[in-house]
Structures are given as structure tokens and as C-alpha cells.
Coordinates of C-alpha atoms and ligand atoms in Angstrom, one line a residue:
M219 CA 54.1 -20.3 3.6
K220 CA 53.5 -17.8 6.4
Y221 CA 52.1 -15.4 3.8
I222 CA 49.8 -18.1 2.4
N223 CA 48.5 -18.9 5.9
F224 CA 47.9 -15.3 6.4
V225 CA 45.9 -15.0 3.2
L226 CA 43.9 -18.1 4.0
V227 CA 43.1 -16.7 7.5
C228 CA 42.0 -13.5 5.9
I229 CA 39.8 -15.3 3.4
F230 CA 38.3 -17.3 6.2
I231 CA 37.6 -14.2 8.3
T232 CA 36.1 -12.4 5.3
F233 CA 34.0 -15.5 4.4
S234 CA 32.8 -16.2 7.9
S235 CA 31.9 -12.5 8.6
C236 CA 30.1 -12.5 5.3
T237 CA 28.0 -15.6 6.1
Q238 CA 27.5 -14.3 9.6
N239 CA 26.2 -11.1 8.1
R240 CA 23.9 -13.0 5.9
V241 CA 22.6 -15.3 8.7
E242 CA 21.9 -12.2 10.7
K243 CA 19.5 -10.9 8.1
N244 CA 15.9 -11.9 8.7
T245 CA 13.5 -12.9 6.0
V246 CA 10.6 -10.5 5.8
V247 CA 7.2 -11.6 4.6
L248 CA 4.7 -8.8 3.8
L249 CA 1.1 -9.8 3.3
S250 CA -1.7 -7.5 2.2
I251 CA -5.4 -8.2 2.8
D252 CA -7.1 -5.8 0.5
G253 CA -9.9 -3.8 2.1
F254 CA -9.5 -5.2 5.6
A255 CA -10.9 -2.4 7.8
H256 CA -9.3 -1.8 11.2
D257 CA -12.8 -2.0 12.6
Y258 CA -13.0 -5.7 11.5
L259 CA -10.5 -6.7 14.2
S260 CA -13.0 -5.8 17.0
K261 CA -16.1 -6.6 14.9
Y262 CA -15.2 -10.1 13.7
M263 CA -12.4 -11.0 16.2
P264 CA -10.4 -13.1 13.7
E265 CA -8.6 -15.5 16.1
N266 CA -5.3 -16.1 14.4
I267 CA -4.8 -12.5 13.3
L268 CA -5.5 -11.3 16.8
K269 CA -3.1 -13.9 18.2
M270 CA -0.5 -12.6 15.9
A271 CA -1.2 -9.0 17.1
N272 CA -0.9 -10.1 20.7
E273 CA 2.3 -11.8 20.1
G274 CA 3.8 -8.9 18.2
V275 CA 2.9 -5.4 17.3
Q276 CA -0.2 -3.6 16.1
T277 CA -1.4 -0.1 15.5
K278 CA -4.5 1.7 16.6
G279 CA -5.0 2.5 12.9
L280 CA -3.0 2.5 9.7
K281 CA -3.8 5.6 7.8
P282 CA -4.2 5.2 4.0
V283 CA -2.9 7.9 1.6
F284 CA -5.4 9.9 -0.5
P285 CA -7.3 8.5 -2.3
S286 CA -8.0 5.3 -0.3
K287 CA -7.9 3.2 -3.4
T288 CA -5.9 0.0 -3.9
F289 CA -3.2 0.9 -6.3
P290 CA -2.1 4.3 -4.8
N291 CA -2.0 2.7 -1.4
H292 CA -0.1 -0.4 -2.3
L293 CA 2.5 1.6 -4.1
S294 CA 2.9 4.0 -1.2
I295 CA 3.5 1.1 1.2
V296 CA 6.3 -0.3 -0.9
T297 CA 7.9 3.1 -2.0
G298 CA 7.5 5.2 1.1
V299 CA 6.2 8.2 -0.9
Y300 CA 2.8 9.8 -1.5
P301 CA 1.0 9.0 -4.7
A302 CA 2.0 12.1 -6.6
K303 CA 5.6 11.1 -6.2
H304 CA 5.3 7.4 -7.1
G305 CA 3.0 8.3 -10.0
I306 CA 0.0 6.0 -9.3
I307 CA -2.4 8.7 -8.0
H308 CA -5.6 6.6 -8.4
N309 CA -6.8 3.3 -9.9
Q310 CA -7.6 5.4 -13.0
F311 CA -6.1 8.7 -14.1
Y312 CA -4.6 10.3 -17.2
H313 CA -0.9 10.8 -18.1
S314 CA -0.2 13.8 -20.2
I315 CA 3.1 12.6 -21.7
I316 CA 2.1 8.9 -22.2
K317 CA -1.2 10.3 -23.4
Q318 CA -3.1 7.3 -22.0
K319 CA -5.5 6.5 -19.2
Y320 CA -3.9 4.4 -16.5
Q321 CA -5.6 1.1 -15.7
M322 CA -4.6 -1.2 -12.8
G323 CA -1.4 -3.2 -13.7
K324 CA -0.4 -1.0 -16.7
G325 CA 3.1 -0.4 -15.3
K326 CA 4.3 -3.6 -17.0
Y327 CA 3.7 -2.1 -20.5
D328 CA 5.5 1.2 -19.8
E329 CA 7.8 1.9 -16.9
R330 CA 7.1 5.7 -17.1
W331 CA 3.9 5.1 -15.1
L332 CA 6.0 4.5 -12.0
T333 CA 8.3 7.3 -10.7
A334 CA 9.6 5.9 -7.4
L335 CA 11.4 2.6 -6.6
P336 CA 9.5 -0.1 -4.8
I337 CA 11.4 -2.0 -2.0
W338 CA 11.8 -5.1 -4.2
T339 CA 13.7 -3.0 -6.8
I340 CA 16.0 -1.5 -4.2
A341 CA 16.6 -5.0 -2.8
E342 CA 17.4 -6.6 -6.1
Q343 CA 19.7 -3.7 -6.9
Q344 CA 21.6 -4.6 -3.8
D345 CA 21.7 -8.4 -4.6
V346 CA 18.9 -9.2 -2.2
K347 CA 16.5 -11.7 -3.7
T348 CA 12.8 -10.9 -3.7
A349 CA 9.7 -13.0 -4.5
I350 CA 6.2 -11.5 -5.0
Y351 CA 3.0 -13.6 -5.3
F352 CA 1.0 -10.6 -6.5
W353 CA 1.3 -7.0 -5.5
P354 CA 0.1 -4.0 -7.5
E355 CA 2.7 -3.3 -10.2
S356 CA 5.1 -6.1 -9.1
E357 CA 5.1 -7.3 -12.7
A358 CA 6.6 -4.1 -14.0
E359 CA 10.3 -3.8 -14.9
I360 CA 11.6 -0.8 -13.0
A361 CA 15.1 0.7 -13.5
G362 CA 16.0 -2.5 -15.3
Y363 CA 15.0 -4.8 -12.4
R364 CA 12.1 -7.2 -11.6
P365 CA 11.6 -9.4 -8.5
T366 CA 13.5 -12.7 -8.8
H367 CA 10.2 -14.5 -8.6
F368 CA 6.8 -12.9 -9.6
Y369 CA 3.5 -14.0 -11.2
E370 CA 1.2 -12.3 -13.6
Y371 CA -1.8 -11.2 -11.7
N372 CA -4.7 -13.6 -11.6
E373 CA -7.4 -12.9 -9.2
S374 CA -8.7 -16.5 -9.3
T375 CA -5.5 -18.1 -8.0
P376 CA -6.7 -19.6 -4.7
N377 CA -5.3 -18.0 -1.6
N378 CA -3.9 -21.2 -0.2
V379 CA -1.8 -21.6 -3.4
R380 CA -0.2 -18.3 -2.6
I381 CA 0.5 -19.3 1.0
N382 CA 2.0 -22.6 0.0
Q383 CA 4.3 -20.9 -2.4
I384 CA 5.5 -18.6 0.4
I385 CA 6.4 -21.6 2.5
N386 CA 8.2 -23.2 -0.4
W387 CA 10.2 -20.0 -0.9
L388 CA 11.1 -19.9 2.8
K389 CA 12.3 -23.5 2.5
L390 CA 14.8 -22.8 -0.2
P391 CA 18.5 -23.2 0.6
Q392 CA 19.9 -19.9 1.9
K393 CA 21.7 -19.0 -1.3
K394 CA 18.5 -19.3 -3.4
R395 CA 16.1 -18.0 -0.8
P396 CA 14.4 -14.7 -1.3
Q397 CA 14.9 -12.4 1.7
F398 CA 11.8 -10.3 0.9
I399 CA 8.5 -12.0 0.1
A400 CA 5.2 -10.3 -0.5
S401 CA 1.7 -11.4 -1.4
Y402 CA -1.8 -10.0 -1.8
F403 CA -5.3 -11.3 -1.1
S404 CA -8.4 -9.6 -2.6
T405 CA -11.3 -11.7 -1.2
V406 CA -12.2 -9.5 1.8
D407 CA -12.3 -6.4 -0.4
T408 CA -14.5 -8.1 -3.0
A409 CA -17.0 -9.2 -0.4
G410 CA -17.0 -5.8 1.2
H411 CA -17.8 -4.1 -2.1
K412 CA -20.5 -6.5 -3.1
Y413 CA -22.3 -7.3 0.2
G414 CA -21.3 -4.6 2.6
V415 CA -19.2 -4.5 5.8
D416 CA -21.9 -6.2 8.0
S417 CA -22.6 -9.1 5.6
P418 CA -22.1 -12.8 6.3
Q419 CA -20.0 -12.9 3.2
V420 CA -17.4 -10.5 4.7
K421 CA -17.5 -12.5 7.9
Q422 CA -16.8 -15.7 5.9
A423 CA -14.0 -14.0 3.8
I424 CA -12.3 -12.9 7.0
K425 CA -12.7 -16.3 8.6
D426 CA -11.1 -17.9 5.5
I427 CA -8.1 -15.6 5.4
D428 CA -7.7 -15.8 9.2
T429 CA -7.4 -19.6 8.9
L430 CA -4.7 -19.2 6.2
I431 CA -2.8 -16.7 8.3
G432 CA -3.0 -19.1 11.3
E433 CA -1.6 -22.0 9.0
L434 CA 1.2 -19.8 7.7
N435 CA 2.3 -18.8 11.2
Q436 CA 2.1 -22.4 12.4
R437 CA 4.1 -23.7 9.5
I438 CA 6.7 -21.1 9.9
A439 CA 7.1 -22.1 13.5
Q440 CA 7.2 -25.8 12.8
E441 CA 8.9 -26.1 9.4
I442 CA 11.3 -23.1 9.0
D443 CA 14.5 -23.0 10.9
H444 CA 15.6 -19.4 10.2
D445 CA 14.3 -16.1 11.4
V446 CA 11.2 -14.7 9.7
D447 CA 9.4 -11.5 10.4
V448 CA 5.7 -11.5 9.2
I449 CA 4.0 -8.2 8.5
L450 CA 0.2 -8.1 7.8
V451 CA -1.2 -5.0 6.3
S452 CA -4.3 -3.7 4.5
D453 CA -4.5 -0.8 2.1
H454 CA -7.7 0.7 3.4
G455 CA -11.0 -0.1 5.1
M456 CA -14.5 0.0 3.6
A457 CA -17.3 2.5 3.8
K458 CA -21.0 1.9 3.3
I459 CA -22.5 3.2 0.1
E460 CA -26.0 3.3 -1.3
Q461 CA -27.2 3.1 -4.9
T462 CA -29.6 5.9 -4.1
H463 CA -26.6 8.2 -3.5
A464 CA -24.9 7.4 -6.8
I465 CA -24.5 10.5 -9.0
D466 CA -24.4 10.3 -12.8
I467 CA -21.4 12.5 -13.8
D468 CA -23.1 13.2 -17.1
S469 CA -26.0 14.9 -15.3
L470 CA -23.6 17.3 -13.6
I471 CA -21.7 18.9 -16.4
T472 CA -22.0 19.6 -20.1
Q473 CA -18.9 18.0 -21.6
N474 CA -16.9 19.3 -24.5
N475 CA -13.8 18.1 -26.2
K476 CA -11.6 20.6 -24.3
I477 CA -12.0 18.7 -21.0
R478 CA -11.1 15.1 -20.2
I479 CA -12.9 13.4 -17.3
V480 CA -11.6 10.3 -15.6
N481 CA -14.1 8.7 -13.3
G482 CA -12.7 7.1 -10.1
E483 CA -16.0 6.4 -8.4
T484 CA -15.3 8.2 -5.1
Q485 CA -13.9 11.2 -7.0
F486 CA -13.5 12.2 -10.6
F487 CA -10.6 13.9 -12.2
I488 CA -10.8 16.7 -14.8
Y489 CA -7.9 17.5 -17.0
S490 CA -7.9 20.5 -19.4
N491 CA -5.6 23.2 -20.8
D492 CA -8.5 25.5 -21.4
E493 CA -9.1 27.9 -18.5
K494 CA -12.5 28.9 -19.7
S495 CA -13.8 25.3 -19.9
L496 CA -12.4 24.7 -16.4
N497 CA -14.1 27.8 -15.0
D498 CA -17.4 27.0 -16.6
T499 CA -17.3 23.4 -15.4
R500 CA -16.4 24.5 -11.9
T501 CA -19.4 26.9 -11.9
Q502 CA -21.7 24.2 -13.1
L503 CA -20.4 21.7 -10.5
L504 CA -20.8 24.1 -7.6
K505 CA -24.5 24.6 -8.3
S506 CA -25.2 20.9 -7.6
A507 CA -22.6 20.2 -4.9
S508 CA -25.2 20.4 -2.2
V509 CA -28.8 19.3 -2.0
S510 CA -31.6 20.1 0.5
A511 CA -33.5 17.4 2.1
N512 CA -35.8 17.6 5.2
N513 CA -34.8 21.3 5.7
K514 CA -31.1 20.3 5.9
T515 CA -28.4 21.0 3.4
Q516 CA -26.3 18.0 2.5
T517 CA -23.0 18.3 0.7
R518 CA -22.7 15.7 -1.9
F519 CA -19.2 16.5 -3.2
K520 CA -16.5 19.1 -3.0
V521 CA -14.8 20.7 -5.9
Y522 CA -11.0 21.4 -5.7
S523 CA -8.8 23.1 -8.3
K524 CA -5.1 22.5 -8.8
G525 CA -3.1 24.8 -6.5
N526 CA -5.7 24.5 -3.8
Y527 CA -5.8 20.8 -3.1
P528 CA -5.8 19.9 0.7
E529 CA -2.3 19.7 1.9
H530 CA -2.7 16.2 3.3
W531 CA -3.4 14.9 -0.2
H532 CA 0.1 15.9 -1.3
Y533 CA -1.3 16.5 -4.8
D534 CA 0.0 20.0 -5.5
T535 CA 3.1 19.2 -7.6
N536 CA 4.1 19.7 -11.2
S537 CA 3.4 16.1 -11.9
V538 CA 2.2 15.0 -15.3
V539 CA -0.6 13.0 -13.8
I540 CA -2.2 15.4 -11.3
P541 CA -5.5 16.6 -12.6
D542 CA -6.6 20.3 -13.0
M543 CA -9.7 19.7 -10.9
V544 CA -10.8 17.0 -8.4
V545 CA -14.4 16.4 -7.6
D546 CA -14.4 14.6 -4.3
A547 CA -17.5 12.7 -3.2
I548 CA -18.6 12.8 0.5
A549 CA -19.6 9.3 1.6
P550 CA -22.1 7.7 0.9
Y551 CA -22.3 9.6 -2.4
N552 CA -20.4 8.1 -5.3
F553 CA -20.1 8.7 -9.0
Y554 CA -20.8 6.8 -12.2
K555 CA -20.4 7.6 -15.8
D556 CA -21.8 6.5 -19.2
K557 CA -24.8 5.0 -17.5
V558 CA -22.6 2.2 -16.0
Y559 CA -23.2 1.5 -12.3
S560 CA -21.2 -1.3 -11.0
N561 CA -23.0 -4.2 -9.5
E562 CA -19.8 -5.4 -7.9
H563 CA -19.6 -2.2 -5.8
K564 CA -23.2 -2.0 -4.6
E565 CA -22.8 -2.0 -0.8
G566 CA -19.4 -0.7 0.0
T567 CA -16.5 1.2 -1.3
H568 CA -13.3 3.1 -0.5
G569 CA -11.4 5.9 -2.1
Y570 CA -12.9 8.7 0.1
D571 CA -10.6 11.0 2.1
S572 CA -9.7 8.8 5.1
K573 CA -9.0 11.9 7.2
F574 CA -12.8 12.2 7.5
N575 CA -13.8 8.6 7.3
K576 CA -12.2 6.5 10.1
E577 CA -13.8 3.3 8.8
L578 CA -11.2 3.5 6.0
N579 CA -8.4 3.0 8.4
A580 CA -6.4 -0.1 7.7
I581 CA -4.4 -2.7 9.7
F582 CA -0.8 -3.2 10.5
I583 CA 0.3 -6.3 12.5
A584 CA 3.8 -7.5 12.7
K585 CA 5.4 -10.5 14.4
G586 CA 8.8 -12.0 14.5
P587 CA 12.3 -11.7 16.0
S588 CA 12.6 -8.0 15.0
F589 CA 9.5 -7.0 16.8
K590 CA 8.6 -6.5 20.5
Q591 CA 5.7 -8.4 21.9
G592 CA 2.3 -7.0 22.8
V593 CA 3.0 -3.4 21.7
V594 CA 0.3 -1.2 20.3
V595 CA 1.6 1.9 18.5
D596 CA -0.4 5.0 17.7
E597 CA -2.0 5.6 14.3
F598 CA 0.6 6.1 11.5
E599 CA 0.6 6.5 7.8
N600 CA 1.3 3.6 5.5
I601 CA 4.2 5.4 3.8
D602 CA 6.1 4.7 7.1
I603 CA 6.2 1.0 6.3
F604 CA 8.8 1.5 3.7
P605 CA 11.6 2.7 6.0
L606 CA 10.7 -0.2 8.3
L607 CA 11.2 -2.6 5.5
M608 CA 14.5 -0.9 4.6
H609 CA 15.6 -1.3 8.2
L610 CA 14.5 -5.0 8.5
L611 CA 16.2 -5.9 5.3
K612 CA 19.3 -4.0 6.2
L613 CA 19.3 -2.2 2.9
D614 CA 21.5 0.8 2.0
K615 CA 19.9 4.1 1.1
P616 CA 19.2 4.0 -2.6
S617 CA 20.5 6.8 -4.8
V618 CA 17.3 8.3 -6.0
D619 CA 16.5 11.9 -6.9
Y620 CA 13.5 12.3 -4.6
E621 CA 13.1 12.3 -0.9
V622 CA 11.3 9.5 0.9
D623 CA 8.2 10.8 2.7
G624 CA 7.8 7.9 5.2
K625 CA 9.5 8.1 8.6
I626 CA 10.3 5.2 10.9
D627 CA 9.8 7.2 14.1
S628 CA 6.3 5.9 14.9
L629 CA 7.5 2.3 14.6
I630 CA 10.6 2.6 16.8
P631 CA 8.7 1.6 20.0
A632 CA 7.8 -1.6 18.2
L633 CA 11.4 -2.6 17.3
N634 CA 13.8 -4.8 19.2
E635 CA 16.8 -3.3 17.5
T636 CA 17.4 0.2 16.1
T637 CA 21.1 0.2 15.4
N638 CA 21.3 0.5 11.6
L639 CA 19.0 3.4 10.9
E640 CA 21.8 5.5 9.4
R641 CA 22.3 3.0 6.6
I642 CA 18.9 3.9 5.3
G643 CA 19.4 7.6 5.8
L644 CA 17.1 7.7 8.8
E645 CA 19.5 8.7 11.6
S646 CA 19.0 12.3 12.5
N647 CA 19.9 14.0 15.8
D648 CA 16.2 14.3 16.4
L649 CA 15.6 10.7 15.8
K650 CA 18.6 9.6 17.9
S651 CA 17.3 11.5 20.9
N652 CA 13.9 10.2 20.2
V653 CA 15.2 6.6 20.2
L654 CA 17.1 7.1 23.4
E655 CA 14.0 8.6 25.0
L656 CA 11.8 5.8 23.8
E657 CA 14.3 3.2 24.9
K658 CA 14.4 4.8 28.4
Q659 CA 10.6 4.7 28.5
A660 CA 10.5 1.1 27.4
K661 CA 12.9 0.1 30.2
K662 CA 10.8 1.8 32.9
Ligands
AMP13 P1 -10.2 -1.5 -5.8 O1 -11.1 -1.1 -7.0 O2 -9.4 -0.3 -5.4 O3 -10.9 -2.2 -4.7 O4 -9.1 -2.5 -6.4 C1 -9.1 -3.8 -6.2 C2 -9.0 -4.6 -7.5 O5 -7.6 -4.5 -7.9 C3 -9.4 -6.0 -7.3 O6 -10.4 -6.3 -8.3 C4 -8.1 -6.8 -7.7 O7 -8.4 -8.0 -8.3 C5 -7.4 -5.8 -8.5 N1 -5.9 -6.0 -8.5 C6 -5.2 -6.2 -7.4 N2 -3.9 -6.4 -7.7 C7 -3.8 -6.3 -9.0 C8 -2.7 -6.5 -9.9 N3 -1.5 -6.7 -9.5 N4 -3.0 -6.3 -11.2 C9 -4.2 -6.0 -11.6 N5 -5.3 -5.9 -10.8 C10 -5.1 -6.1 -9.5
ZN14 ZN1 -7.9 -2.1 -2.0
ZN15 ZN1 -11.8 -2.3 -3.2

């Protein structure tokens, strides 16, 4: 009898510590507003988004990875690695093993496109449920896993439907409830491309999304009785472009069947195994890289060859997708091919190197029990969001054969608790002393 009592007590302790452990875990909601420039915060003063920033944490600027396109950046946010490591190096590129051109969303047809694990895969591997109402490549099966809930991408699904579903997920009983929820909104980006950053259409798109964010926060406060951290990000900002600065790629180079060109609008990629063709193409390109106007020389684009890519692109790897040459436009120049100039991208675009185009900086705003209030952190790179998510979800370091590039350091001043960093492989002596120093400063 004594033994049975002992066993029952043990089971009770194990069970209660388990449930306690579960209860301790916050739910994390990650929202992405595509193309929401950091400048929009001061330019359009969106009431609810600014309220969220004041009640939580924001950054002076979230730095996109190169190129500042939608897919590479969304994948870097959820994997913590630069594009060459996660595989989606642009919205369009060529894969020399799959022998196909990538197009947005193609990961669901072949898992070889993706070479790093998104946070939802790592969570599902560790029995943490996830729900994604659109996020680039969230439909793909990766390492045998998919999010518990996900939808096939449909741009026309109204934004309020996505928000309502998030609330419904948050209301599920604890056992069924996803602990990581993410969603994506394209309306601000679309208006920025078509009408430009100063347009009434961008103003309206921001107002609409701001209203929805306000409603979401209000409903979480009123209807949800467990802890929720909400993180609002964007992938990049928006730069002004002009049709008069559009360059026809076909007018720059004589093409032959030994080179493959993939146009990415703000840069184009050249793939070839033939050294001579590459050299000839390079010579041709360099002749028209600059133009003279009003006694001034204007650089229209820069030509980079593999092995000499700027370090901050993190492109110099043996990857099967990295091109042999990158022709990178200087804003407001942009490229088109096959006589097709997009009417949807007439006034604004992104993809340029954000190191030289601050209007491409993105936003990061986070509010909830894990975050301090009224903190503004310095600029940081979007790859650093991944270790933050790992920390908030209390996930264990996954066994992967690559190193995560993102570091949590820049976000430590924003956090209420920093005790589980070693679980995600983030505790180093440097970091520990850094944390202690930052905590000391915060107490002052
Ligand atoms: P960008 O050209 O970089 O501005 O990319 C934005 C485009 O990506 C928008 O037209 C979106 O509708 C599209 N998009 C966003 N998410 C997805 C997705 N999960 N699958 C396919 N397309 C998407
Ligand atoms: Zn985007
Ligand atoms: Zn866009």
C-alpha cells in the first residue's frame, strides 16, 4: 500500500510539474506585414501599431538580408540563417541539381529547395503544435513535418479572416492549442509597388492593417485567458522606382545557350559553366554599367562574380543555387526582360542591397509577458528573430548540420527573462557576461 501511495505521489508530482511546465509556456503569435517600411511608422503614425510599440519593444530598424525580397527574408526570419544556407536566395533563381527555376511557393513540390529548418518544423519535431495562416513556404513538407494547421496560399483571403482564425486558434483548449501561430499580410506591399510610398493607397492599406492589429490586441486582452506574446515584423521596406530607369536586360548582353539568365528585377543572376561566356558577358555589362547625364556619371548597376560577392550578402558558398554572376541594380534602376515591364511594380520596389538603402529597413515590434515595456533596441538583422522564437517557445536546440547565423544578443535588453538560453545553444561565456552587464544597466 505504502508503495502504491508512493507511486501515486510520484505520478502526481510528474503530472503537475508537466502541466506547470506547459502552463508556463507562452503562446507566440508572429505576424508579417509585407513591405511595411520602418519609415512608415513616423510617416503614417499608425495608432494601434505605435501603441503596441509603446507598450512593448521596438527597434530603430530591422535589417533585411540580401536581397530585400519577400521569400529570402521570410525564410531567414523563421530559420535564423542567411539565404544561401536556407536555399531560397531570391524570389526567382536556378537550382543546378533540381534543374528548375524557383518560383515563390515551389517548396511544396520538392523539399530540396529548402535547406534549413523553419521554426515550425523544429517545434513540431518537439511536439509543440504550430498553426500558420500563410507564410512563405509554410505549405512545404520539411524533414517529414508540416505545421499542424496551414492553408494553401491565396492572396485574396481577406485579412480579417486570417485574424479571426488566429483568435479561434488561441481559444482552443490547451491540449489542442497551437503554441506558435504565424500569419502574413500582403496588402501594404502591393499598394507600395503599384502606387508608391507616398500614395493615398499606401496610407489606406496601413490604416486597414492597423485597425486589424488593434482589434487583435484588444481581443487577446478581452477574450484570451492565457499568456500571449505578439510579434509584428515586416520583411523589408520600399524604394521609389521610375519606369524611365527600367533597363531591358536583352539590350545589355548578347545571349547564347551557354549562359542562363534569371531576372529578379532589382538584380539579375547569371549561371554558366563556360568561363569564356562569363568573361565576355562581364565585359559587355561593364561597358553599360554607368551612364553620363548632365556632366555626371551615374552608376546604373554593379557586376559581381562568384568568389567576390560582398561579404554581407553571405553568398560565397558552394551552394547549388548561388549564381556565377550577380548584376545588382542601383536604385531607382531596375531590370526587365523579354519586353515585359510589370504594371504592378510601377512606383516602388525592393530587393536592393539594404545596406545602402535605409528606406528598405523593416519593422519589429513585440508585446506580451515576455517583453519589457517601452524599450527601443538598436538596429538588428532579421536572422536574430529565430533565436528569439526558440527562446520564447522554450525549444531545445535542433540537431542540424549547419550553424544558425542569428544571435539573440541584440534582443536581450528587450526580454523579461533570459534563463533558458543554453537550451537553444545560445549560452556562451561572452553572452553570459553580456546579459549580466545589460541586466545591471537595466536596474540602474
Ligand atoms: P515580392 O515580389 O517580393 O513583393 O513578393 C510578394 C508576393 O509574394 C506577393 O504577390 C504575395 O502574394 C506573394 N506571396 C506571399 N506569400 C506567398 C506564398 N506563401 N506563396 C506564394 N506566393 C506568396
Ligand atoms: Zn515582401
Ligand atoms: Zn513586394
